[in-house]
Amino acid sequence: MEKNAALLYPRPTATRLAVRLDGMWKFRFDPESKGASDGWNKGINAKETMPVPASFQDFFTGKDEREYTGDFWYETEFFVPAEWQDRAVLLRFDAVTHRARVFVNGQEICRHEGGFLPFAADITSAAKYGGANRLVALVNNELSETTLPVGRTETLPNGKRVVKPYFDFFNYAGIQRPVTLLSLPTNAITDFSVAHRITTGGAEVDYSVETVGEGEVTVTVLDEDGKHISGAQGQNGTIAIPDARLWNVRDAYLYRFWVRLSQNGKLVDEWYDDIGIRTVEIRGTEILLNGKPVYLKGFGKHEDSDIAGRGFNRAVIKRDFELMKWIGANSLRTSHYPYCEEFYQLADREGFLVIDETPAVGFFDSTMNFLDASRGTKVPFFEKPTIQELLQNHLDAIRAMINRDKNRACVIAWSLFNEPESTSEAAIPYFKEVFDTALECDPQKRPRTFAAIMFSRPDTCKCYQFSDFICLNRYYGWYVLGGYEIDTAEKALRSELEGWKAKNLNKPFVFTEYGADTDSGIHKLPSVQWSQEYQIEVLEMNHRVFDSCDFVKGEQVWAFADFQTGEGIHRVDGNKKGIFTRQRQPKAAAFYFKQRWENLPENYKSKGL
Ligand code: CKX
């Protein structure tokens, strides 16, 4: 895993400068992919402008732009002061979806694959100091069976390319998260990791610091009032925190860890991170936070909102957390990709538990195109000839996600797939390598899991043994036995859980998806599918079953809010399973959940450990 001083979250300090390059950039589609040969790396000669950060698809009024698939280019200018001459100068892209090639002053600097994690472009030698610089990025949003997320790209008879996602969210793309110009010391801190232990009367924090360049490393710990609490010398060590104020669910406390690199007593580099001290473990059927059982109440969600698409939107993040607090939730899954860093920072600050998920979604032929799947034409996914290339991209994504989020107190587990086809023998070695890699990368050795689709049942799933806790995505009452058959759906759900119980896994189960599409304009008595009344009936049915099952230790309903998908006969301008509308207003089910979750203790169903 590349460790790079610019991959640390960009924070200005006495030694580091950070300039955000948000703004209206030049923008140009390149359907024939001719830009690279036509010299657009030196300038794209565009009339169009595009907000950065944002997805590009929802601004235009034409369908060709919304559905555009292929290459597209961005360009902007930025100034580099002459005083930065003897420093390291880099660009940090928080996320460009799904892949990018970066050029500065016509020179290719780097390429990056993967649309949901940061990468750095070192422009120290390419920059013009004391003057303007031209940044050009070639971006591409095609999908294939070796990309994360998985899909394919086809050319229509009219010559236009179109993506066929194997997943149920719109293939938003572009420079979707912030771009930052960084000036760093040439000798610098490149990584910092922590792992916590609770002790009698306090806590101990094992830490590790990586640097480029020699020097003395010090770590200083301040409390929330800025008071010095503790510290240590050396690149690795243990810091004792007397009377530690532990980070707890909905009761957060963050210590500021200052990391400094000095040479002969002179400060060379400094950076800080705000860290919650807590432990996470699975013990039998319990999920333990700081040794105490916790029951997960919350959602699967998306980074998705009107106009900006999947673009970074701090205002939406704030509203989402206010709604999470209002409804009495304590957790969520970052379905189906790592979210922006600012999301985890707020989850740390507000004390929410997060299952951090890789973009390993669509590992199933035609999950969303039910007609294809029923055609029986599909090859078992993990027997595809391209699976080894996909595995390498998957492992890279896991390493990068854990490297980025390893210090976040809110992250209590890693979800390494969403709804993979886990029912073939060929899946087993793939899963083993994925789960082993996650364990190896995580300094805190957090629990690992995957969200299992409804075809991955006790009698068919070949991979549940890898999960430290079992996550089920189940739609009894919606995709299975919906409407007037809901009583049969309840029996079927109970029967499946009996099947899991009979395996005596002695692990917690979390429902990471359940729910029903609901039009916020439909009220119906008696209910009908798509009505708000029916959504509540489905939720009540699921909760009757969950409440009767002592190894079910979490309920994360699908979904937090309505979100955009590709168009199709199964989607009414997107997926409507939200408890809130896409505009973050409550459906009737929101009030139902508020009443349920405010009366469910944080340690619901614990055996009083
Ligand atoms: N699970 C049967 C993954 C989510 C989708 C959800 C749905 C599916 C259900 C698969 O990303 O939105 O269809 O609502």
Coordinates of C-alpha atoms and ligand atoms in Angstrom, one line a residue:
M1 CA 0.0 0.0 0.0
E2 CA 1.5 3.3 -1.1
K3 CA 2.1 5.6 1.9
N4 CA 2.3 9.2 0.8
A5 CA 2.3 12.4 2.9
A6 CA -0.4 13.8 0.7
L7 CA -2.8 10.9 1.5
L8 CA -3.1 12.0 5.1
Y9 CA -6.2 14.1 5.3
P10 CA -5.3 17.6 4.1
R11 CA -5.1 19.9 7.1
P12 CA -3.1 23.2 7.2
T13 CA -0.5 23.2 10.0
A14 CA 2.8 25.1 10.7
T15 CA 4.5 22.9 8.1
R16 CA 1.7 22.1 5.6
L17 CA -0.4 24.3 3.3
A18 CA -3.6 23.2 1.7
V19 CA -5.5 25.1 -1.0
R20 CA -8.9 23.8 -2.2
L21 CA -9.4 24.0 -5.9
D22 CA -13.2 23.9 -5.9
G23 CA -14.8 25.9 -8.6
M24 CA -16.2 25.9 -12.1
W25 CA -13.7 24.0 -14.2
K26 CA -13.7 23.7 -18.1
F27 CA -15.4 20.5 -19.2
R28 CA -15.6 18.5 -22.5
F29 CA -16.9 15.1 -23.5
D30 CA -14.6 13.0 -25.7
P31 CA -16.9 10.3 -27.2
E32 CA -14.3 9.2 -29.8
S33 CA -11.5 9.2 -27.1
K34 CA -9.4 11.4 -29.3
G35 CA -8.4 14.0 -26.8
A36 CA -5.2 12.2 -25.7
S37 CA -3.9 12.1 -29.3
D38 CA -5.2 15.6 -30.1
G39 CA -3.2 17.1 -27.4
W40 CA -5.9 18.0 -24.9
N41 CA -3.4 17.2 -22.2
K42 CA -2.0 20.7 -22.9
G43 CA -5.5 22.3 -22.8
I44 CA -9.0 21.0 -23.7
N45 CA -10.3 24.1 -25.6
A46 CA -13.7 23.7 -24.0
K47 CA -16.6 26.2 -23.9
E48 CA -18.5 24.1 -21.3
T49 CA -18.0 24.6 -17.5
M50 CA -18.6 22.1 -14.7
P51 CA -18.7 22.5 -10.9
V52 CA -16.0 20.6 -9.0
P53 CA -16.7 18.7 -6.8
A54 CA -19.9 17.2 -8.3
S55 CA -21.2 14.4 -10.6
F56 CA -21.6 15.7 -14.1
Q57 CA -24.8 13.9 -15.1
D58 CA -27.7 15.8 -13.5
F59 CA -26.9 19.4 -14.7
F60 CA -27.8 18.9 -18.4
T61 CA -31.2 18.8 -20.1
G62 CA -30.2 16.2 -22.7
K63 CA -30.4 12.5 -22.2
D64 CA -27.1 12.0 -24.1
E65 CA -25.3 13.9 -21.4
R66 CA -27.0 12.2 -18.5
E67 CA -26.3 8.7 -20.0
Y68 CA -22.9 9.6 -21.4
T69 CA -20.4 6.8 -21.1
G70 CA -16.7 7.1 -22.0
D71 CA -13.9 9.7 -21.7
F72 CA -14.5 13.2 -20.6
W73 CA -12.0 16.0 -19.7
Y74 CA -11.7 18.7 -17.0
E75 CA -9.3 21.7 -16.9
T76 CA -8.5 24.4 -14.4
E77 CA -5.7 26.8 -13.5
F78 CA -4.0 27.2 -10.2
F79 CA -1.1 29.4 -8.9
V80 CA 2.0 28.0 -7.2
P81 CA 4.0 30.6 -5.1
A82 CA 7.7 31.0 -5.8
E83 CA 8.3 30.4 -2.1
W84 CA 7.2 26.7 -2.6
Q85 CA 10.3 26.1 -4.8
D86 CA 12.1 23.9 -2.2
R87 CA 9.1 22.0 -1.0
A88 CA 7.0 19.0 -2.2
V89 CA 4.0 20.2 -4.2
L90 CA 1.2 17.7 -4.8
L91 CA -2.5 17.6 -5.8
R92 CA -4.8 15.4 -3.7
F93 CA -7.9 14.1 -5.5
D94 CA -10.3 12.9 -2.8
A95 CA -12.2 10.8 -5.4
V96 CA -12.5 10.8 -9.2
T97 CA -15.0 8.3 -10.6
H98 CA -14.1 5.8 -11.9
R99 CA -10.6 6.4 -13.2
A100 CA -8.3 9.4 -14.1
R101 CA -5.2 10.5 -15.9
V102 CA -3.8 13.7 -14.5
F103 CA -1.7 16.2 -16.5
V104 CA 0.0 19.4 -15.3
N105 CA 1.3 21.9 -17.8
G106 CA 0.9 19.2 -20.5
Q107 CA 3.0 16.6 -18.6
E108 CA 1.3 13.3 -17.5
I109 CA 1.7 13.0 -13.7
C110 CA -0.3 9.9 -12.7
R111 CA -3.1 7.6 -13.5
H112 CA -5.6 6.2 -10.9
E113 CA -8.2 3.4 -11.0
G114 CA -11.1 3.4 -8.5
G115 CA -13.7 6.1 -8.0
F116 CA -14.2 6.3 -4.2
L117 CA -10.8 6.8 -2.5
P118 CA -8.1 9.5 -2.6
F119 CA -4.9 9.6 -4.7
A120 CA -2.1 12.1 -4.9
A121 CA -0.3 13.5 -7.9
D122 CA 3.3 14.8 -7.2
I123 CA 3.7 17.9 -9.3
T124 CA 6.9 19.2 -7.7
S125 CA 8.9 18.9 -10.9
A126 CA 6.1 19.8 -13.3
A127 CA 4.9 23.0 -11.5
K128 CA 5.8 26.5 -12.6
Y129 CA 6.7 28.4 -9.4
G130 CA 5.6 32.0 -9.1
G131 CA 3.1 31.6 -11.9
A132 CA -0.1 30.0 -13.2
N133 CA -0.3 26.2 -13.8
R134 CA -2.7 24.3 -16.0
L135 CA -4.3 21.1 -14.5
V136 CA -6.0 18.8 -17.0
A137 CA -7.8 15.5 -16.0
L138 CA -9.0 12.8 -18.4
V139 CA -11.8 10.9 -16.6
N140 CA -13.7 7.8 -17.7
N141 CA -16.9 6.2 -16.3
E142 CA -17.0 2.9 -18.1
L143 CA -17.7 -0.3 -16.2
S144 CA -16.6 -3.9 -16.8
E145 CA -16.4 -7.2 -15.0
T146 CA -13.0 -6.3 -13.6
T147 CA -13.9 -2.9 -12.2
L148 CA -15.4 -2.0 -8.8
P149 CA -18.3 -1.6 -9.0
V150 CA -19.0 -4.3 -11.6
G151 CA -21.0 -3.9 -14.7
R152 CA -20.4 -3.9 -18.4
T153 CA -20.3 -1.3 -21.2
E154 CA -22.1 -1.8 -24.5
T155 CA -22.3 0.0 -27.8
L156 CA -25.9 0.6 -29.0
P157 CA -26.8 0.2 -32.7
N158 CA -26.8 4.0 -32.9
G159 CA -23.1 3.9 -31.9
K160 CA -23.6 5.4 -28.4
R161 CA -22.0 3.7 -25.5
V162 CA -24.0 2.8 -22.5
V163 CA -23.2 1.2 -19.1
K164 CA -25.0 -1.8 -17.8
P165 CA -24.4 -1.7 -14.1
Y166 CA -24.8 -5.0 -12.1
F167 CA -25.9 -2.8 -9.2
D168 CA -28.9 -0.7 -8.3
F169 CA -27.6 2.9 -8.1
F170 CA -26.9 5.4 -10.8
N171 CA -23.4 5.3 -12.3
Y172 CA -22.7 8.9 -11.2
A173 CA -19.2 10.0 -12.2
G174 CA -16.7 12.8 -12.4
I175 CA -14.5 14.7 -10.0
Q176 CA -17.0 14.0 -7.3
R177 CA -15.0 15.0 -4.2
P178 CA -12.6 18.0 -3.4
V179 CA -9.2 18.5 -5.1
T180 CA -6.5 20.1 -2.9
L181 CA -3.2 21.8 -3.8
L182 CA -0.7 20.8 -1.1
S183 CA 2.7 22.3 -0.2
L184 CA 4.5 19.8 2.1
P185 CA 8.0 19.5 3.5
T186 CA 10.2 17.1 1.5
N187 CA 10.9 15.2 4.7
A188 CA 7.4 14.4 6.0
I189 CA 5.1 12.2 8.0
T190 CA 3.5 9.7 5.6
D191 CA 1.3 7.6 7.8
F192 CA 0.0 7.4 11.4
S193 CA -2.0 4.5 12.8
V194 CA -3.5 3.7 16.3
A195 CA -4.9 0.7 18.0
H196 CA -6.5 0.9 21.5
R197 CA -6.6 -1.2 24.6
I198 CA -8.8 -0.4 27.7
T199 CA -6.9 -0.8 30.9
T200 CA -7.8 -0.5 34.6
G201 CA -8.4 3.3 35.0
G202 CA -7.6 4.3 31.5
A203 CA -6.5 3.2 28.1
E204 CA -3.3 2.4 26.1
V205 CA -2.9 3.4 22.5
D206 CA -0.4 1.5 20.4
Y207 CA 0.8 3.8 17.6
S208 CA 2.9 3.7 14.5
V209 CA 4.3 6.6 12.5
E210 CA 5.9 6.3 9.1
T211 CA 8.0 9.1 7.6
V212 CA 10.0 10.0 4.5
G213 CA 13.4 11.3 5.8
E214 CA 15.1 10.7 9.2
G215 CA 14.4 12.6 12.4
E216 CA 12.9 12.5 15.8
V217 CA 9.2 11.6 16.0
T218 CA 7.0 12.8 18.9
V219 CA 3.3 12.1 19.5
T220 CA 1.4 14.5 21.8
V221 CA -2.2 13.9 23.0
L222 CA -4.5 16.8 23.9
D223 CA -8.0 16.5 25.3
E224 CA -11.0 18.4 23.9
D225 CA -10.0 21.4 25.9
G226 CA -6.5 21.4 24.3
K227 CA -4.9 20.3 27.5
H228 CA -1.8 18.1 27.2
I229 CA -2.8 14.6 28.4
S230 CA 0.1 12.3 27.4
G231 CA 2.6 11.6 24.7
A232 CA 5.5 9.5 23.5
Q233 CA 8.8 9.6 21.5
G234 CA 9.7 7.3 18.6
Q235 CA 8.1 6.0 15.4
N236 CA 6.3 3.2 17.3
G237 CA 5.2 2.9 20.8
T238 CA 2.4 2.9 23.4
I239 CA 0.8 5.9 24.9
A240 CA -0.9 5.5 28.3
I241 CA -4.0 7.7 28.7
P242 CA -5.0 7.9 32.4
D243 CA -8.7 8.2 33.1
A244 CA -9.4 8.0 29.4
R245 CA -12.7 9.3 28.3
L246 CA -13.7 6.5 25.9
W247 CA -15.5 7.1 22.6
N248 CA -19.0 5.6 22.9
V249 CA -22.0 5.3 20.6
R250 CA -23.9 8.6 20.7
D251 CA -21.4 9.7 23.4
A252 CA -18.3 10.7 21.5
Y253 CA -15.0 12.1 22.8
L254 CA -12.1 12.9 20.5
Y255 CA -8.5 13.4 21.6
R256 CA -6.2 15.3 19.3
F257 CA -3.1 13.4 18.4
W258 CA -0.3 15.7 17.2
V259 CA 2.4 13.9 15.3
R260 CA 5.7 15.8 14.7
L261 CA 8.9 15.1 12.9
S262 CA 11.9 17.1 13.9
Q263 CA 15.6 17.2 12.8
N264 CA 18.2 18.5 15.3
G265 CA 15.4 20.0 17.3
K266 CA 13.9 21.9 14.4
L267 CA 10.3 21.1 13.4
V268 CA 10.2 19.6 9.9
D269 CA 6.6 18.3 9.7
E270 CA 3.5 18.2 11.9
W271 CA 0.0 16.8 11.3
Y272 CA -2.8 15.9 13.6
D273 CA -5.8 13.5 13.7
D274 CA -8.8 13.6 16.1
I275 CA -9.1 10.1 17.5
G276 CA -11.8 8.4 19.6
I277 CA -10.4 5.8 21.9
R278 CA -12.6 2.6 21.9
T279 CA -12.4 -1.1 21.3
V280 CA -14.6 -3.3 19.1
E281 CA -14.9 -7.0 19.2
I282 CA -17.3 -9.9 18.5
R283 CA -17.8 -12.2 21.4
G284 CA -20.3 -15.0 20.8
T285 CA -23.4 -13.5 19.5
E286 CA -22.5 -10.0 20.9
I287 CA -21.1 -7.0 19.2
L288 CA -19.1 -5.3 21.9
L289 CA -18.0 -1.6 22.0
N290 CA -15.6 -1.0 24.9
G291 CA -16.6 -4.5 26.2
K292 CA -20.3 -3.6 26.3
P293 CA -23.0 -5.1 24.0
V294 CA -24.4 -2.8 21.3
Y295 CA -27.4 -3.4 19.0
L296 CA -27.2 -1.7 15.6
K297 CA -30.1 0.5 14.7
G298 CA -29.8 2.3 11.4
F299 CA -29.6 2.3 7.7
G300 CA -28.0 1.4 4.5
K301 CA -27.6 4.7 2.5
H302 CA -26.0 6.3 -0.5
E303 CA -24.0 9.4 -1.1
D304 CA -26.7 10.8 -3.3
S305 CA -28.7 14.0 -3.6
D306 CA -30.5 16.2 -6.1
I307 CA -28.4 18.0 -8.7
A308 CA -24.9 17.2 -7.4
G309 CA -25.6 13.4 -7.8
R310 CA -22.9 11.7 -5.8
G311 CA -20.9 14.9 -5.5
F312 CA -19.5 16.0 -2.2
N313 CA -22.1 18.0 -0.3
R314 CA -21.3 19.0 3.3
A315 CA -24.9 20.4 3.7
V316 CA -26.5 17.0 2.9
I317 CA -24.0 15.3 5.2
K318 CA -25.1 17.6 8.0
R319 CA -28.8 17.1 7.3
D320 CA -28.4 13.3 7.2
F321 CA -26.7 13.2 10.6
E322 CA -29.4 15.5 12.1
L323 CA -32.0 13.0 10.8
M324 CA -30.0 10.1 12.2
K325 CA -30.1 11.8 15.6
W326 CA -33.8 12.7 15.3
I327 CA -34.9 9.1 14.4
G328 CA -32.9 7.5 17.2
A329 CA -30.4 5.6 15.0
N330 CA -26.9 4.6 16.1
S331 CA -25.3 3.1 13.0
L332 CA -25.1 2.8 9.2
R333 CA -23.4 1.0 6.4
T334 CA -21.5 3.0 3.7
S335 CA -23.3 1.1 1.0
H336 CA -21.9 0.4 -1.5
Y337 CA -18.5 2.2 -1.5
P338 CA -16.4 4.2 0.9
Y339 CA -17.9 7.7 1.5
C340 CA -16.0 11.0 1.7
E341 CA -13.7 11.5 4.7
E342 CA -15.8 14.3 6.1
F343 CA -18.6 11.8 6.6
Y344 CA -16.6 9.6 8.9
Q345 CA -15.2 12.7 10.7
L346 CA -18.8 13.7 11.5
A347 CA -19.7 10.1 12.5
D348 CA -16.7 10.2 14.9
R349 CA -17.8 13.6 16.3
E350 CA -21.5 12.5 16.7
G351 CA -20.8 8.9 17.9
F352 CA -22.3 6.8 15.1
L353 CA -21.2 3.3 14.3
V354 CA -20.2 2.6 10.7
I355 CA -19.8 -0.5 8.7
D356 CA -17.3 0.6 6.0
E357 CA -18.0 -1.0 2.7
T358 CA -15.8 -1.5 -0.4
P359 CA -17.3 -0.9 -3.9
A360 CA -17.4 -4.7 -4.4
V361 CA -20.9 -4.7 -5.6
G362 CA -22.4 -6.3 -8.7
F363 CA -20.5 -9.6 -8.1
F364 CA -23.6 -11.3 -9.5
D365 CA -24.7 -11.6 -13.0
S366 CA -27.8 -9.5 -13.6
T367 CA -28.9 -9.1 -10.0
M368 CA -30.9 -6.2 -11.1
N369 CA -31.9 -7.5 -14.4
F370 CA -34.1 -10.2 -13.1
L371 CA -35.0 -11.3 -16.6
D372 CA -31.4 -12.1 -17.5
A373 CA -30.9 -14.0 -14.2
S374 CA -34.0 -16.1 -14.9
R375 CA -32.7 -16.8 -18.4
G376 CA -30.1 -19.1 -16.8
T377 CA -27.5 -17.9 -19.2
K378 CA -25.1 -16.8 -16.5
V379 CA -21.8 -18.3 -15.7
P380 CA -21.1 -18.6 -12.0
F381 CA -19.6 -15.2 -11.2
F382 CA -16.4 -16.5 -9.6
E383 CA -15.7 -18.8 -12.5
K384 CA -15.5 -16.0 -15.0
P385 CA -12.1 -15.9 -16.8
T386 CA -11.6 -12.2 -15.7
I387 CA -11.9 -13.0 -12.0
Q388 CA -8.2 -12.8 -11.1
E389 CA -8.0 -9.3 -12.5
L390 CA -11.0 -8.3 -10.5
L391 CA -9.5 -9.8 -7.4
Q392 CA -6.4 -7.6 -7.7
N393 CA -8.5 -4.5 -8.1
H394 CA -10.6 -5.6 -5.2
L395 CA -7.6 -6.2 -2.9
D396 CA -6.3 -2.7 -3.9
A397 CA -9.6 -1.2 -3.0
I398 CA -9.6 -2.9 0.4
R399 CA -6.0 -1.8 1.2
A400 CA -6.8 1.8 0.2
M401 CA -10.1 1.9 2.2
I402 CA -8.5 0.5 5.3
N403 CA -5.4 2.7 4.9
R404 CA -7.7 5.8 4.7
D405 CA -10.2 4.9 7.4
K406 CA -8.1 2.9 9.9
N407 CA -8.0 5.5 12.6
R408 CA -11.7 6.4 12.5
A409 CA -13.4 5.4 15.8
C410 CA -16.8 5.2 14.1
V411 CA -15.6 2.4 11.8
I412 CA -16.4 -0.8 13.7
A413 CA -16.3 -3.3 10.8
W414 CA -15.4 -3.7 7.2
S415 CA -18.0 -5.0 4.7
L416 CA -15.9 -6.6 1.9
F417 CA -18.7 -7.3 -0.6
N418 CA -22.3 -6.3 -1.1
E419 CA -24.5 -9.3 -2.4
P420 CA -21.8 -11.4 -4.1
E421 CA -22.7 -14.7 -5.6
S422 CA -21.4 -16.7 -2.7
T423 CA -23.1 -20.0 -3.6
S424 CA -20.3 -21.6 -5.8
E425 CA -17.3 -23.5 -4.7
A426 CA -15.2 -21.1 -6.8
A427 CA -16.1 -18.2 -4.5
I428 CA -14.3 -19.8 -1.5
P429 CA -10.7 -19.1 -2.4
Y430 CA -11.6 -15.6 -3.6
F431 CA -13.3 -14.8 -0.3
K432 CA -10.4 -16.3 1.7
E433 CA -7.9 -13.9 0.0
V434 CA -10.2 -10.9 0.5
F435 CA -10.9 -11.6 4.2
D436 CA -7.2 -12.4 4.9
T437 CA -6.1 -9.2 3.2
A438 CA -8.5 -7.1 5.3
L439 CA -7.3 -8.6 8.5
E440 CA -3.6 -8.1 7.6
C441 CA -4.2 -4.4 6.6
D442 CA -6.1 -3.3 9.7
P443 CA -4.0 -2.3 12.7
Q444 CA -7.2 -2.6 14.9
K445 CA -8.1 -6.0 13.5
R446 CA -11.8 -5.0 13.3
P447 CA -14.6 -7.5 12.5
R448 CA -15.1 -8.3 8.8
T449 CA -18.2 -9.3 7.0
F450 CA -20.1 -9.2 3.7
A451 CA -23.8 -8.4 3.0
A452 CA -25.4 -11.6 1.7
I453 CA -28.1 -11.5 -0.9
M454 CA -31.3 -13.5 -0.6
F455 CA -30.0 -16.3 -2.7
S456 CA -27.2 -16.8 -0.2
R457 CA -29.1 -19.0 2.2
P458 CA -28.1 -21.4 5.0
D459 CA -28.3 -24.3 2.6
T460 CA -26.7 -22.5 -0.4
C461 CA -24.1 -20.0 0.9
K462 CA -20.5 -21.3 0.7
C463 CA -18.8 -18.3 2.3
Y464 CA -20.6 -17.2 5.5
Q465 CA -17.8 -18.9 7.5
F466 CA -15.4 -16.0 6.6
S467 CA -17.6 -13.4 8.3
D468 CA -17.0 -12.4 11.9
F469 CA -20.7 -11.4 12.0
I470 CA -23.3 -12.4 9.5
C471 CA -25.0 -9.6 7.4
L472 CA -28.2 -10.5 5.6
N473 CA -30.0 -8.4 2.9
R474 CA -33.6 -9.8 2.9
Y475 CA -36.8 -8.7 1.2
Y476 CA -39.5 -11.0 2.4
G477 CA -42.7 -9.0 1.9
W478 CA -41.3 -7.2 -1.1
Y479 CA -39.3 -9.1 -3.7
V480 CA -40.5 -12.3 -2.1
L481 CA -44.1 -13.0 -1.1
G482 CA -45.2 -9.4 -1.1
G483 CA -48.6 -7.8 -0.6
Y484 CA -51.4 -10.1 0.5
E485 CA -48.8 -12.9 1.0
I486 CA -47.0 -11.0 3.8
D487 CA -48.1 -13.6 6.3
T488 CA -46.4 -16.3 4.3
A489 CA -43.4 -14.0 4.0
E490 CA -43.2 -13.8 7.8
K491 CA -43.2 -17.6 8.0
A492 CA -40.5 -17.8 5.3
L493 CA -38.3 -15.3 7.1
R494 CA -38.7 -17.2 10.4
S495 CA -37.9 -20.5 8.6
E496 CA -34.7 -19.1 7.1
L497 CA -33.6 -17.8 10.5
E498 CA -34.3 -21.3 11.9
G499 CA -32.0 -22.6 9.2
W500 CA -29.2 -20.2 10.3
K501 CA -29.8 -21.1 14.0
A502 CA -29.4 -24.8 13.2
K503 CA -25.9 -24.1 12.1
N504 CA -24.9 -23.0 15.6
L505 CA -22.5 -20.3 14.2
N506 CA -22.5 -18.5 17.6
K507 CA -22.1 -15.2 15.7
P508 CA -24.2 -12.0 15.7
F509 CA -26.5 -11.5 12.7
V510 CA -27.3 -8.0 11.4
F511 CA -29.9 -7.3 8.8
T512 CA -28.1 -4.9 6.5
E513 CA -31.1 -4.6 4.2
Y514 CA -34.8 -5.1 4.4
G515 CA -37.7 -2.8 3.3
A516 CA -40.1 -1.9 0.6
D517 CA -40.3 0.7 -2.2
T518 CA -42.7 3.4 -1.2
D519 CA -44.1 6.4 -3.0
S520 CA -44.3 9.3 -0.5
G521 CA -47.5 10.4 -2.2
I522 CA -49.5 7.2 -1.7
H523 CA -51.6 6.5 1.3
K524 CA -54.0 3.5 1.0
L525 CA -56.4 1.8 3.4
P526 CA -56.2 -1.1 3.3
S527 CA -52.6 -1.0 2.2
V528 CA -51.2 -1.8 -1.2
Q529 CA -47.5 -2.3 -2.2
W530 CA -45.9 1.1 -2.8
S531 CA -48.1 2.8 -0.2
Q532 CA -46.7 4.2 3.0
E533 CA -48.9 2.0 5.0
Y534 CA -47.5 -1.1 3.3
Q535 CA -43.9 0.0 4.0
I536 CA -44.7 0.1 7.7
E537 CA -46.4 -3.3 7.5
V538 CA -43.3 -4.8 6.0
L539 CA -41.1 -3.2 8.7
E540 CA -43.4 -4.4 11.5
M541 CA -43.3 -7.9 10.1
N542 CA -39.5 -7.9 9.9
H543 CA -39.2 -6.5 13.4
R544 CA -41.5 -9.1 14.9
V545 CA -39.1 -11.7 13.6
F546 CA -35.9 -9.9 14.5
D547 CA -37.2 -9.3 18.0
S548 CA -37.9 -13.0 18.5
C549 CA -34.4 -14.0 17.5
D550 CA -31.7 -13.5 20.2
F551 CA -28.8 -13.7 17.7
V552 CA -30.1 -10.8 15.6
K553 CA -28.1 -7.9 16.9
G554 CA -28.8 -5.3 14.3
E555 CA -31.3 -3.8 11.9
Q556 CA -30.2 -1.5 9.2
V557 CA -33.2 -0.8 7.0
W558 CA -32.9 -0.1 3.2
A559 CA -32.7 2.7 2.7
F560 CA -32.0 5.9 4.6
A561 CA -33.4 8.0 1.7
D562 CA -34.7 7.5 -1.8
F563 CA -31.8 7.5 -4.3
Q564 CA -31.2 7.6 -8.0
T565 CA -30.7 4.5 -10.1
G566 CA -30.6 3.7 -13.8
E567 CA -34.0 3.9 -15.5
G568 CA -36.1 0.8 -15.8
I569 CA -39.5 -0.8 -15.3
H570 CA -38.5 -1.7 -11.7
R571 CA -37.5 1.9 -10.8
V572 CA -39.8 5.0 -10.5
D573 CA -37.1 7.7 -11.1
G574 CA -34.9 5.8 -8.7
N575 CA -35.2 3.5 -5.8
K576 CA -38.0 4.5 -3.4
K577 CA -37.2 2.3 -0.4
G578 CA -36.1 5.3 1.5
I579 CA -37.4 6.1 5.0
F580 CA -36.8 9.7 4.0
T581 CA -37.4 11.2 0.5
R582 CA -34.4 12.1 -1.6
Q583 CA -35.0 15.7 -0.3
R584 CA -34.6 14.4 3.2
Q585 CA -38.2 14.7 4.3
P586 CA -39.8 12.0 6.4
K587 CA -42.2 9.3 5.1
A588 CA -44.7 7.8 7.5
A589 CA -42.1 5.1 8.3
A590 CA -39.7 7.7 9.7
F591 CA -42.1 8.3 12.6
Y592 CA -42.6 4.6 13.1
F593 CA -38.8 4.1 13.4
K594 CA -38.5 7.1 15.7
Q595 CA -41.0 5.5 18.1
R596 CA -39.3 2.1 17.8
W597 CA -35.7 3.1 18.1
E598 CA -36.1 5.7 20.9
N599 CA -37.5 2.9 22.9
L600 CA -34.9 0.3 22.0
P601 CA -31.8 0.4 24.4
E602 CA -28.3 0.7 22.9
N603 CA -27.7 -2.8 24.3
Y604 CA -31.0 -4.3 23.2
K605 CA -31.1 -8.1 23.6
S606 CA -27.8 -8.3 25.4
K607 CA -27.3 -11.0 27.9
G608 CA -26.2 -8.3 30.4
L609 CA -22.4 -8.9 29.9
Ligands
CKX1 N1 -29.8 -4.8 -2.6 C1 -32.5 -8.1 -3.9 C2 -28.7 -3.9 -3.0 C3 -29.2 -2.5 -3.0 C4 -30.5 -2.3 -3.9 C5 -31.5 -3.3 -3.3 C6 -32.9 -3.1 -4.0 C7 -31.0 -4.7 -3.5 C8 -32.0 -5.8 -3.2 C9 -31.5 -7.1 -3.9 O1 -28.2 -1.6 -3.6 O2 -30.9 -1.0 -3.9 O3 -33.2 -3.7 -5.0 O4 -33.6 -2.2 -3.4

